[in-house]
Amino acid sequence: MSDDLDVRIDRIDHDHAGELLTVRRAAFVAEAQLYNDPHIPALTQTLEELEEDLASDDVVTLGAWHGPRLVGSIRVGIEGQKATIGRLAVVPDMQSRGIGTQLLFAVLAYLPDNTTEVWVFTGQNSKHNIELYNKAGYEHQFDDVSGDLTYAYLRKILEAGNIVDDA
């Protein structure tokens, strides 16, 4: 079911840190179950660590609000001309409604003008996530083993702040 729910997307600030932590934990439980690993970073991050991340100049964190409720988020780390997406999260009762896709595209407007590529990673067995990223124009580049998990890394090339259209 994809009804592209109307949400407001904006930066998340310190005042919403606790709510963001709750959203991420709710969203990442399914990933933890898929990998039989309750210790994935999105579930073990403390409020203090999250607040430090939100305060970083090299991180952009956006939230998706449906009315007053925070229903999704995306985090992007900036390193030179490269941006890396992590922790794309949508609360379980609002998944498959286009919120994740809206966040993926909205975050591009918040990247520095000199950003040339955007990377994202997810568990290799997270087929739904990989499909979402592929539909948004991210192409699989390589897999990397870290501990018991294998991550799939995908990339989108940007040109002068615009998405390169290969079609």
mmCIF file of N, CA and C in Angstrom, residues 44-147:
data_model
loop_
_atom_site.group_PDB
_atom_site.id
_atom_site.type_symbol
_atom_site.label_atom_id
_atom_site.label_comp_id
_atom_site.label_asym_id
_atom_site.label_seq_id
_atom_site.Cartn_x
_atom_site.Cartn_y
_atom_site.Cartn_z
ATOM 1 N N THR A 44 20.962 0.649 20.042
ATOM 2 C CA THR A 44 21.805 0.787 21.232
ATOM 3 C C THR A 44 22.289 2.219 21.461
ATOM 4 N N GLN A 45 22.055 3.106 20.510
ATOM 5 C CA GLN A 45 22.470 4.497 20.674
ATOM 6 C C GLN A 45 21.758 5.119 21.872
ATOM 7 N N THR A 46 22.515 5.833 22.697
ATOM 8 C CA THR A 46 21.928 6.489 23.860
ATOM 9 C C THR A 46 21.382 7.858 23.465
ATOM 10 N N LEU A 47 20.562 8.419 24.332
ATOM 11 C CA LEU A 47 20.034 9.758 24.100
ATOM 12 C C LEU A 47 21.176 10.767 24.025
ATOM 13 N N GLU A 48 22.168 10.627 24.887
ATOM 14 C CA GLU A 48 23.311 11.540 24.884
ATOM 15 C C GLU A 48 24.080 11.458 23.564
ATOM 16 N N GLU A 49 24.280 10.251 23.051
ATOM 17 C CA GLU A 49 24.962 10.082 21.762
ATOM 18 C C GLU A 49 24.145 10.702 20.633
ATOM 19 N N LEU A 50 22.844 10.517 20.677
ATOM 20 C CA LEU A 50 21.970 11.096 19.661
ATOM 21 C C LEU A 50 22.014 12.617 19.711
ATOM 22 N N GLU A 51 21.992 13.191 20.906
ATOM 23 C CA GLU A 51 22.063 14.654 21.044
ATOM 24 C C GLU A 51 23.383 15.192 20.496
ATOM 25 N N GLU A 52 24.481 14.486 20.728
ATOM 26 C CA GLU A 52 25.780 14.892 20.161
ATOM 27 C C GLU A 52 25.723 14.859 18.639
ATOM 28 N N ASP A 53 25.106 13.820 18.093
ATOM 29 C CA ASP A 53 24.982 13.680 16.648
ATOM 30 C C ASP A 53 24.159 14.829 16.066
ATOM 31 N N LEU A 54 23.059 15.174 16.723
ATOM 32 C CA LEU A 54 22.217 16.269 16.249
ATOM 33 C C LEU A 54 22.953 17.609 16.282
ATOM 34 N N ALA A 55 23.885 17.769 17.197
ATOM 35 C CA ALA A 55 24.625 19.022 17.337
ATOM 36 C C ALA A 55 25.789 19.134 16.347
ATOM 37 N N SER A 56 26.140 18.048 15.693
ATOM 38 C CA SER A 56 27.287 18.042 14.784
ATOM 39 C C SER A 56 27.018 18.874 13.532
ATOM 40 N N ASP A 57 28.020 19.664 13.133
ATOM 41 C CA ASP A 57 27.913 20.458 11.905
ATOM 42 C C ASP A 57 28.005 19.588 10.652
ATOM 43 N N ASP A 58 28.505 18.364 10.805
ATOM 44 C CA ASP A 58 28.693 17.475 9.664
ATOM 45 C C ASP A 58 27.549 16.480 9.490
ATOM 46 N N VAL A 59 26.435 16.719 10.173
ATOM 47 C CA VAL A 59 25.302 15.804 10.112
ATOM 48 C C VAL A 59 24.029 16.601 9.842
ATOM 49 N N VAL A 60 23.208 16.078 8.942
ATOM 50 C CA VAL A 60 21.880 16.631 8.685
ATOM 51 C C VAL A 60 20.881 15.551 9.097
ATOM 52 N N THR A 61 19.975 15.897 9.997
ATOM 53 C CA THR A 61 18.941 14.961 10.416
ATOM 54 C C THR A 61 17.589 15.604 10.163
ATOM 55 N N LEU A 62 16.801 14.931 9.355
ATOM 56 C CA LEU A 62 15.469 15.428 9.017
ATOM 57 C C LEU A 62 14.412 14.525 9.629
ATOM 58 N N GLY A 63 13.282 15.120 9.913
ATOM 59 C CA GLY A 63 12.146 14.368 10.407
ATOM 60 C C GLY A 63 10.951 14.557 9.494
ATOM 61 N N ALA A 64 10.078 13.575 9.498
ATOM 62 C CA ALA A 64 8.811 13.656 8.775
ATOM 63 C C ALA A 64 7.707 13.668 9.825
ATOM 64 N N TRP A 65 6.896 14.713 9.797
ATOM 65 C CA TRP A 65 5.794 14.846 10.746
ATOM 66 C C TRP A 65 4.462 14.686 10.033
ATOM 67 N N HIS A 66 3.598 13.886 10.626
ATOM 68 C CA HIS A 66 2.211 13.783 10.178
ATOM 69 C C HIS A 66 1.404 14.442 11.282
ATOM 70 N N GLY A 67 0.943 15.660 11.019
ATOM 71 C CA GLY A 67 0.352 16.453 12.095
ATOM 72 C C GLY A 67 1.443 16.732 13.113
ATOM 73 N N PRO A 68 1.175 16.567 14.395
ATOM 74 C CA PRO A 68 2.186 16.836 15.413
ATOM 75 C C PRO A 68 3.127 15.656 15.674
ATOM 76 N N ARG A 69 2.862 14.530 15.040
ATOM 77 C CA ARG A 69 3.602 13.300 15.335
ATOM 78 C C ARG A 69 4.805 13.111 14.419
ATOM 79 N N LEU A 70 5.976 12.855 15.012
ATOM 80 C CA LEU A 70 7.161 12.489 14.253
ATOM 81 C C LEU A 70 6.986 11.041 13.809
ATOM 82 N N VAL A 71 6.961 10.804 12.497
ATOM 83 C CA VAL A 71 6.694 9.467 11.981
ATOM 84 C C VAL A 71 7.861 8.883 11.187
ATOM 85 N N GLY A 72 8.892 9.685 10.953
ATOM 86 C CA GLY A 72 10.042 9.178 10.208
ATOM 87 C C GLY A 72 11.220 10.104 10.325
ATOM 88 N N SER A 73 12.386 9.585 9.963
ATOM 89 C CA SER A 73 13.600 10.406 10.011
ATOM 90 C C SER A 73 14.652 9.853 9.068
ATOM 91 N N ILE A 74 15.603 10.696 8.785
ATOM 92 C CA ILE A 74 16.756 10.315 7.971
ATOM 93 C C ILE A 74 17.957 11.097 8.488
ATOM 94 N N ARG A 75 19.112 10.435 8.515
ATOM 95 C CA ARG A 75 20.352 11.046 8.982
ATOM 96 C C ARG A 75 21.364 10.969 7.850
ATOM 97 N N VAL A 76 22.060 12.088 7.605
ATOM 98 C CA VAL A 76 23.080 12.121 6.564
ATOM 99 C C VAL A 76 24.344 12.734 7.134
ATOM 100 N N GLY A 77 25.429 11.983 7.039
ATOM 101 C CA GLY A 77 26.738 12.500 7.416
ATOM 102 C C GLY A 77 27.409 13.113 6.205
ATOM 103 N N ILE A 78 28.038 14.265 6.390
ATOM 104 C CA ILE A 78 28.699 14.982 5.292
ATOM 105 C C ILE A 78 30.204 14.895 5.506
ATOM 106 N N GLU A 79 30.904 14.457 4.462
ATOM 107 C CA GLU A 79 32.363 14.387 4.507
ATOM 108 C C GLU A 79 32.894 14.847 3.158
ATOM 109 N N GLY A 80 33.316 16.116 3.098
ATOM 110 C CA GLY A 80 33.776 16.680 1.830
ATOM 111 C C GLY A 80 32.636 16.713 0.828
ATOM 112 N N GLN A 81 32.864 16.077 -0.337
ATOM 113 C CA GLN A 81 31.854 16.051 -1.392
ATOM 114 C C GLN A 81 30.948 14.829 -1.313
ATOM 115 N N LYS A 82 31.116 14.051 -0.262
ATOM 116 C CA LYS A 82 30.369 12.806 -0.099
ATOM 117 C C LYS A 82 29.382 12.929 1.057
ATOM 118 N N ALA A 83 28.178 12.421 0.837
ATOM 119 C CA ALA A 83 27.168 12.355 1.884
ATOM 120 C C ALA A 83 26.807 10.883 2.076
ATOM 121 N N THR A 84 26.610 10.479 3.333
ATOM 122 C CA THR A 84 26.259 9.087 3.622
ATOM 123 C C THR A 84 24.980 9.042 4.453
ATOM 124 N N ILE A 85 23.978 8.422 3.872
ATOM 125 C CA ILE A 85 22.691 8.272 4.540
ATOM 126 C C ILE A 85 22.744 7.086 5.489
ATOM 127 N N GLY A 86 22.168 7.279 6.640
ATOM 128 C CA GLY A 86 22.041 6.198 7.597
ATOM 129 C C GLY A 86 20.786 6.412 8.416
ATOM 130 N N ARG A 87 20.321 5.364 9.001
ATOM 131 C CA ARG A 87 19.202 5.442 9.931
ATOM 132 C C ARG A 87 17.929 6.039 9.329
ATOM 133 N N LEU A 88 17.639 5.675 8.094
ATOM 134 C CA LEU A 88 16.334 6.019 7.525
ATOM 135 C C LEU A 88 15.313 5.187 8.287
ATOM 136 N N ALA A 89 14.373 5.850 8.917
ATOM 137 C CA ALA A 89 13.431 5.158 9.792
ATOM 138 C C ALA A 89 12.024 5.705 9.604
ATOM 139 N N VAL A 90 11.062 4.799 9.567
ATOM 140 C CA VAL A 90 9.646 5.162 9.545
ATOM 141 C C VAL A 90 8.959 4.268 10.575
ATOM 142 N N VAL A 91 8.117 4.873 11.409
ATOM 143 C CA VAL A 91 7.440 4.092 12.449
ATOM 144 C C VAL A 91 6.642 2.962 11.790
ATOM 145 N N PRO A 92 6.579 1.819 12.445
ATOM 146 C CA PRO A 92 5.959 0.636 11.831
ATOM 147 C C PRO A 92 4.540 0.841 11.300
ATOM 148 N N ASP A 93 3.701 1.570 12.011
ATOM 149 C CA ASP A 93 2.316 1.718 11.553
ATOM 150 C C ASP A 93 2.161 2.680 10.377
ATOM 151 N N MET A 94 3.247 3.332 9.970
ATOM 152 C CA MET A 94 3.182 4.275 8.841
ATOM 153 C C MET A 94 4.074 3.844 7.678
ATOM 154 N N GLN A 95 4.642 2.641 7.749
ATOM 155 C CA GLN A 95 5.512 2.162 6.675
ATOM 156 C C GLN A 95 4.707 1.820 5.436
ATOM 157 N N SER A 96 5.391 1.820 4.305
ATOM 158 C CA SER A 96 4.801 1.505 2.989
ATOM 159 C C SER A 96 3.766 2.533 2.566
ATOM 160 N N ARG A 97 3.970 3.781 3.016
ATOM 161 C CA ARG A 97 3.060 4.860 2.637
ATOM 162 C C ARG A 97 3.802 6.010 1.956
ATOM 163 N N GLY A 98 5.045 5.767 1.542
ATOM 164 C CA GLY A 98 5.807 6.765 0.794
ATOM 165 C C GLY A 98 6.641 7.714 1.636
ATOM 166 N N ILE A 99 6.622 7.570 2.948
ATOM 167 C CA ILE A 99 7.352 8.500 3.816
ATOM 168 C C ILE A 99 8.857 8.348 3.642
ATOM 169 N N GLY A 100 9.343 7.115 3.598
ATOM 170 C CA GLY A 100 10.771 6.888 3.397
ATOM 171 C C GLY A 100 11.257 7.480 2.078
ATOM 172 N N THR A 101 10.480 7.291 1.038
ATOM 173 C CA THR A 101 10.839 7.852 -0.273
ATOM 174 C C THR A 101 10.858 9.377 -0.221
ATOM 175 N N GLN A 102 9.867 9.980 0.439
ATOM 176 C CA GLN A 102 9.848 11.441 0.562
ATOM 177 C C GLN A 102 11.096 11.937 1.295
ATOM 178 N N LEU A 103 11.489 11.238 2.359
ATOM 179 C CA LEU A 103 12.686 11.626 3.104
ATOM 180 C C LEU A 103 13.940 11.496 2.241
ATOM 181 N N LEU A 104 14.043 10.411 1.472
ATOM 182 C CA LEU A 104 15.213 10.199 0.610
ATOM 183 C C LEU A 104 15.399 11.336 -0.388
ATOM 184 N N PHE A 105 14.300 11.802 -0.960
ATOM 185 C CA PHE A 105 14.407 12.883 -1.936
ATOM 186 C C PHE A 105 14.533 14.249 -1.262
ATOM 187 N N ALA A 106 13.854 14.455 -0.150
ATOM 188 C CA ALA A 106 13.901 15.749 0.537
ATOM 189 C C ALA A 106 15.291 16.071 1.060
ATOM 190 N N VAL A 107 16.011 15.067 1.519
ATOM 191 C CA VAL A 107 17.321 15.325 2.124
ATOM 192 C C VAL A 107 18.311 15.905 1.115
ATOM 193 N N LEU A 108 18.118 15.644 -0.164
ATOM 194 C CA LEU A 108 19.036 16.162 -1.183
ATOM 195 C C LEU A 108 19.104 17.686 -1.160
ATOM 196 N N ALA A 109 17.997 18.337 -0.850
ATOM 197 C CA ALA A 109 17.957 19.800 -0.807
ATOM 198 C C ALA A 109 18.740 20.375 0.373
ATOM 199 N N TYR A 110 19.059 19.561 1.356
ATOM 200 C CA TYR A 110 19.780 20.012 2.544
ATOM 201 C C TYR A 110 21.274 19.749 2.457
ATOM 202 N N LEU A 111 21.731 19.139 1.374
ATOM 203 C CA LEU A 111 23.149 18.834 1.229
ATOM 204 C C LEU A 111 23.904 20.060 0.727
ATOM 205 N N PRO A 112 25.177 20.178 1.081
ATOM 206 C CA PRO A 112 25.978 21.288 0.548
ATOM 207 C C PRO A 112 26.006 21.233 -0.979
ATOM 208 N N ASP A 113 26.137 22.396 -1.602
ATOM 209 C CA ASP A 113 26.131 22.476 -3.070
ATOM 210 C C ASP A 113 27.244 21.668 -3.716
ATOM 211 N N ASN A 114 28.355 21.458 -3.006
ATOM 212 C CA ASN A 114 29.485 20.740 -3.599
ATOM 213 C C ASN A 114 29.376 19.218 -3.453
ATOM 214 N N THR A 115 28.257 18.715 -2.948
ATOM 215 C CA THR A 115 28.083 17.272 -2.799
ATOM 216 C C THR A 115 27.963 16.630 -4.174
ATOM 217 N N THR A 116 28.803 15.625 -4.436
ATOM 218 C CA THR A 116 28.802 14.970 -5.744
ATOM 219 C C THR A 116 28.248 13.552 -5.706
ATOM 220 N N GLU A 117 28.219 12.953 -4.506
ATOM 221 C CA GLU A 117 27.704 11.603 -4.414
ATOM 222 C C GLU A 117 27.071 11.369 -3.049
ATOM 223 N N VAL A 118 26.026 10.526 -3.062
ATOM 224 C CA VAL A 118 25.338 10.171 -1.834
ATOM 225 C C VAL A 118 25.377 8.649 -1.717
ATOM 226 N N TRP A 119 25.831 8.186 -0.575
ATOM 227 C CA TRP A 119 25.925 6.756 -0.304
ATOM 228 C C TRP A 119 24.883 6.367 0.730
ATOM 229 N N VAL A 120 24.470 5.125 0.677
ATOM 230 C CA VAL A 120 23.581 4.567 1.686
ATOM 231 C C VAL A 120 23.999 3.111 1.885
ATOM 232 N N PHE A 121 23.825 2.634 3.097
ATOM 233 C CA PHE A 121 24.124 1.227 3.348
ATOM 234 C C PHE A 121 22.993 0.610 4.148
ATOM 235 N N THR A 122 22.821 -0.674 3.957
ATOM 236 C CA THR A 122 21.797 -1.431 4.662
ATOM 237 C C THR A 122 22.235 -2.878 4.700
ATOM 238 N N GLY A 123 21.621 -3.643 5.541
ATOM 239 C CA GLY A 123 21.939 -5.068 5.588
ATOM 240 C C GLY A 123 21.656 -5.721 4.245
ATOM 241 N N GLN A 124 22.546 -6.620 3.858
ATOM 242 C CA GLN A 124 22.424 -7.287 2.563
ATOM 243 C C GLN A 124 21.108 -8.050 2.423
ATOM 244 N N ASN A 125 20.556 -8.524 3.532
ATOM 245 C CA ASN A 125 19.296 -9.272 3.484
ATOM 246 C C ASN A 125 18.060 -8.384 3.599
ATOM 247 N N SER A 126 18.249 -7.092 3.699
ATOM 248 C CA SER A 126 17.126 -6.148 3.819
ATOM 249 C C SER A 126 16.622 -5.800 2.423
ATOM 250 N N LYS A 127 15.983 -6.765 1.796
ATOM 251 C CA LYS A 127 15.559 -6.624 0.393
ATOM 252 C C LYS A 127 14.613 -5.445 0.181
ATOM 253 N N HIS A 128 13.704 -5.207 1.138
ATOM 254 C CA HIS A 128 12.775 -4.084 1.014
ATOM 255 C C HIS A 128 13.540 -2.757 0.983
ATOM 256 N N ASN A 129 14.543 -2.615 1.835
ATOM 257 C CA ASN A 129 15.344 -1.388 1.864
ATOM 258 C C ASN A 129 16.112 -1.209 0.564
ATOM 259 N N ILE A 130 16.727 -2.283 0.094
ATOM 260 C CA ILE A 130 17.504 -2.200 -1.148
ATOM 261 C C ILE A 130 16.599 -1.820 -2.312
ATOM 262 N N GLU A 131 15.412 -2.382 -2.344
ATOM 263 C CA GLU A 131 14.447 -2.037 -3.394
ATOM 264 C C GLU A 131 14.066 -0.552 -3.325
ATOM 265 N N LEU A 132 13.842 -0.049 -2.120
ATOM 266 C CA LEU A 132 13.516 1.364 -1.931
ATOM 267 C C LEU A 132 14.635 2.246 -2.472
ATOM 268 N N TYR A 133 15.879 1.928 -2.122
ATOM 269 C CA TYR A 133 17.015 2.727 -2.580
ATOM 270 C C TYR A 133 17.190 2.626 -4.092
ATOM 271 N N ASN A 134 17.010 1.448 -4.657
ATOM 272 C CA ASN A 134 17.102 1.298 -6.113
ATOM 273 C C ASN A 134 16.077 2.166 -6.826
ATOM 274 N N LYS A 135 14.840 2.167 -6.322
ATOM 275 C CA LYS A 135 13.788 2.980 -6.942
ATOM 276 C C LYS A 135 14.096 4.471 -6.853
ATOM 277 N N ALA A 136 14.863 4.861 -5.834
ATOM 278 C CA ALA A 136 15.235 6.271 -5.660
ATOM 279 C C ALA A 136 16.508 6.625 -6.422
ATOM 280 N N GLY A 137 17.027 5.693 -7.219
ATOM 281 C CA GLY A 137 18.179 5.981 -8.062
ATOM 282 C C GLY A 137 19.532 5.591 -7.504
ATOM 283 N N TYR A 138 19.554 4.848 -6.428
ATOM 284 C CA TYR A 138 20.815 4.385 -5.848
ATOM 285 C C TYR A 138 21.181 3.045 -6.478
ATOM 286 N N GLU A 139 22.465 2.900 -6.837
ATOM 287 C CA GLU A 139 22.922 1.668 -7.477
ATOM 288 C C GLU A 139 23.892 0.937 -6.566
ATOM 289 N N HIS A 140 23.743 -0.391 -6.514
ATOM 290 C CA HIS A 140 24.601 -1.227 -5.677
ATOM 291 C C HIS A 140 26.052 -1.111 -6.150
ATOM 292 N N GLN A 141 26.954 -0.893 -5.190
ATOM 293 C CA GLN A 141 28.369 -0.762 -5.510
ATOM 294 C C GLN A 141 29.198 -1.930 -4.977
ATOM 295 N N PHE A 142 28.980 -2.292 -3.716
ATOM 296 C CA PHE A 142 29.739 -3.395 -3.134
ATOM 297 C C PHE A 142 29.093 -3.831 -1.824
ATOM 298 N N ASP A 143 29.537 -4.987 -1.324
ATOM 299 C CA ASP A 143 29.120 -5.501 -0.025
ATOM 300 C C ASP A 143 30.335 -5.493 0.891
ATOM 301 N N ASP A 144 30.094 -5.348 2.184
ATOM 302 C CA ASP A 144 31.173 -5.323 3.160
ATOM 303 C C ASP A 144 30.734 -6.092 4.400
ATOM 304 N N VAL A 145 31.592 -6.975 4.859
ATOM 305 C CA VAL A 145 31.297 -7.764 6.050
ATOM 306 C C VAL A 145 31.806 -7.019 7.273
ATOM 307 N N SER A 146 30.934 -6.900 8.266
ATOM 308 C CA SER A 146 31.294 -6.278 9.540
ATOM 309 C C SER A 146 30.727 -7.153 10.648
ATOM 310 N N GLY A 147 31.604 -7.877 11.322
ATOM 311 C CA GLY A 147 31.137 -8.810 12.343
ATOM 312 C C GLY A 147 30.320 -9.905 11.698
#
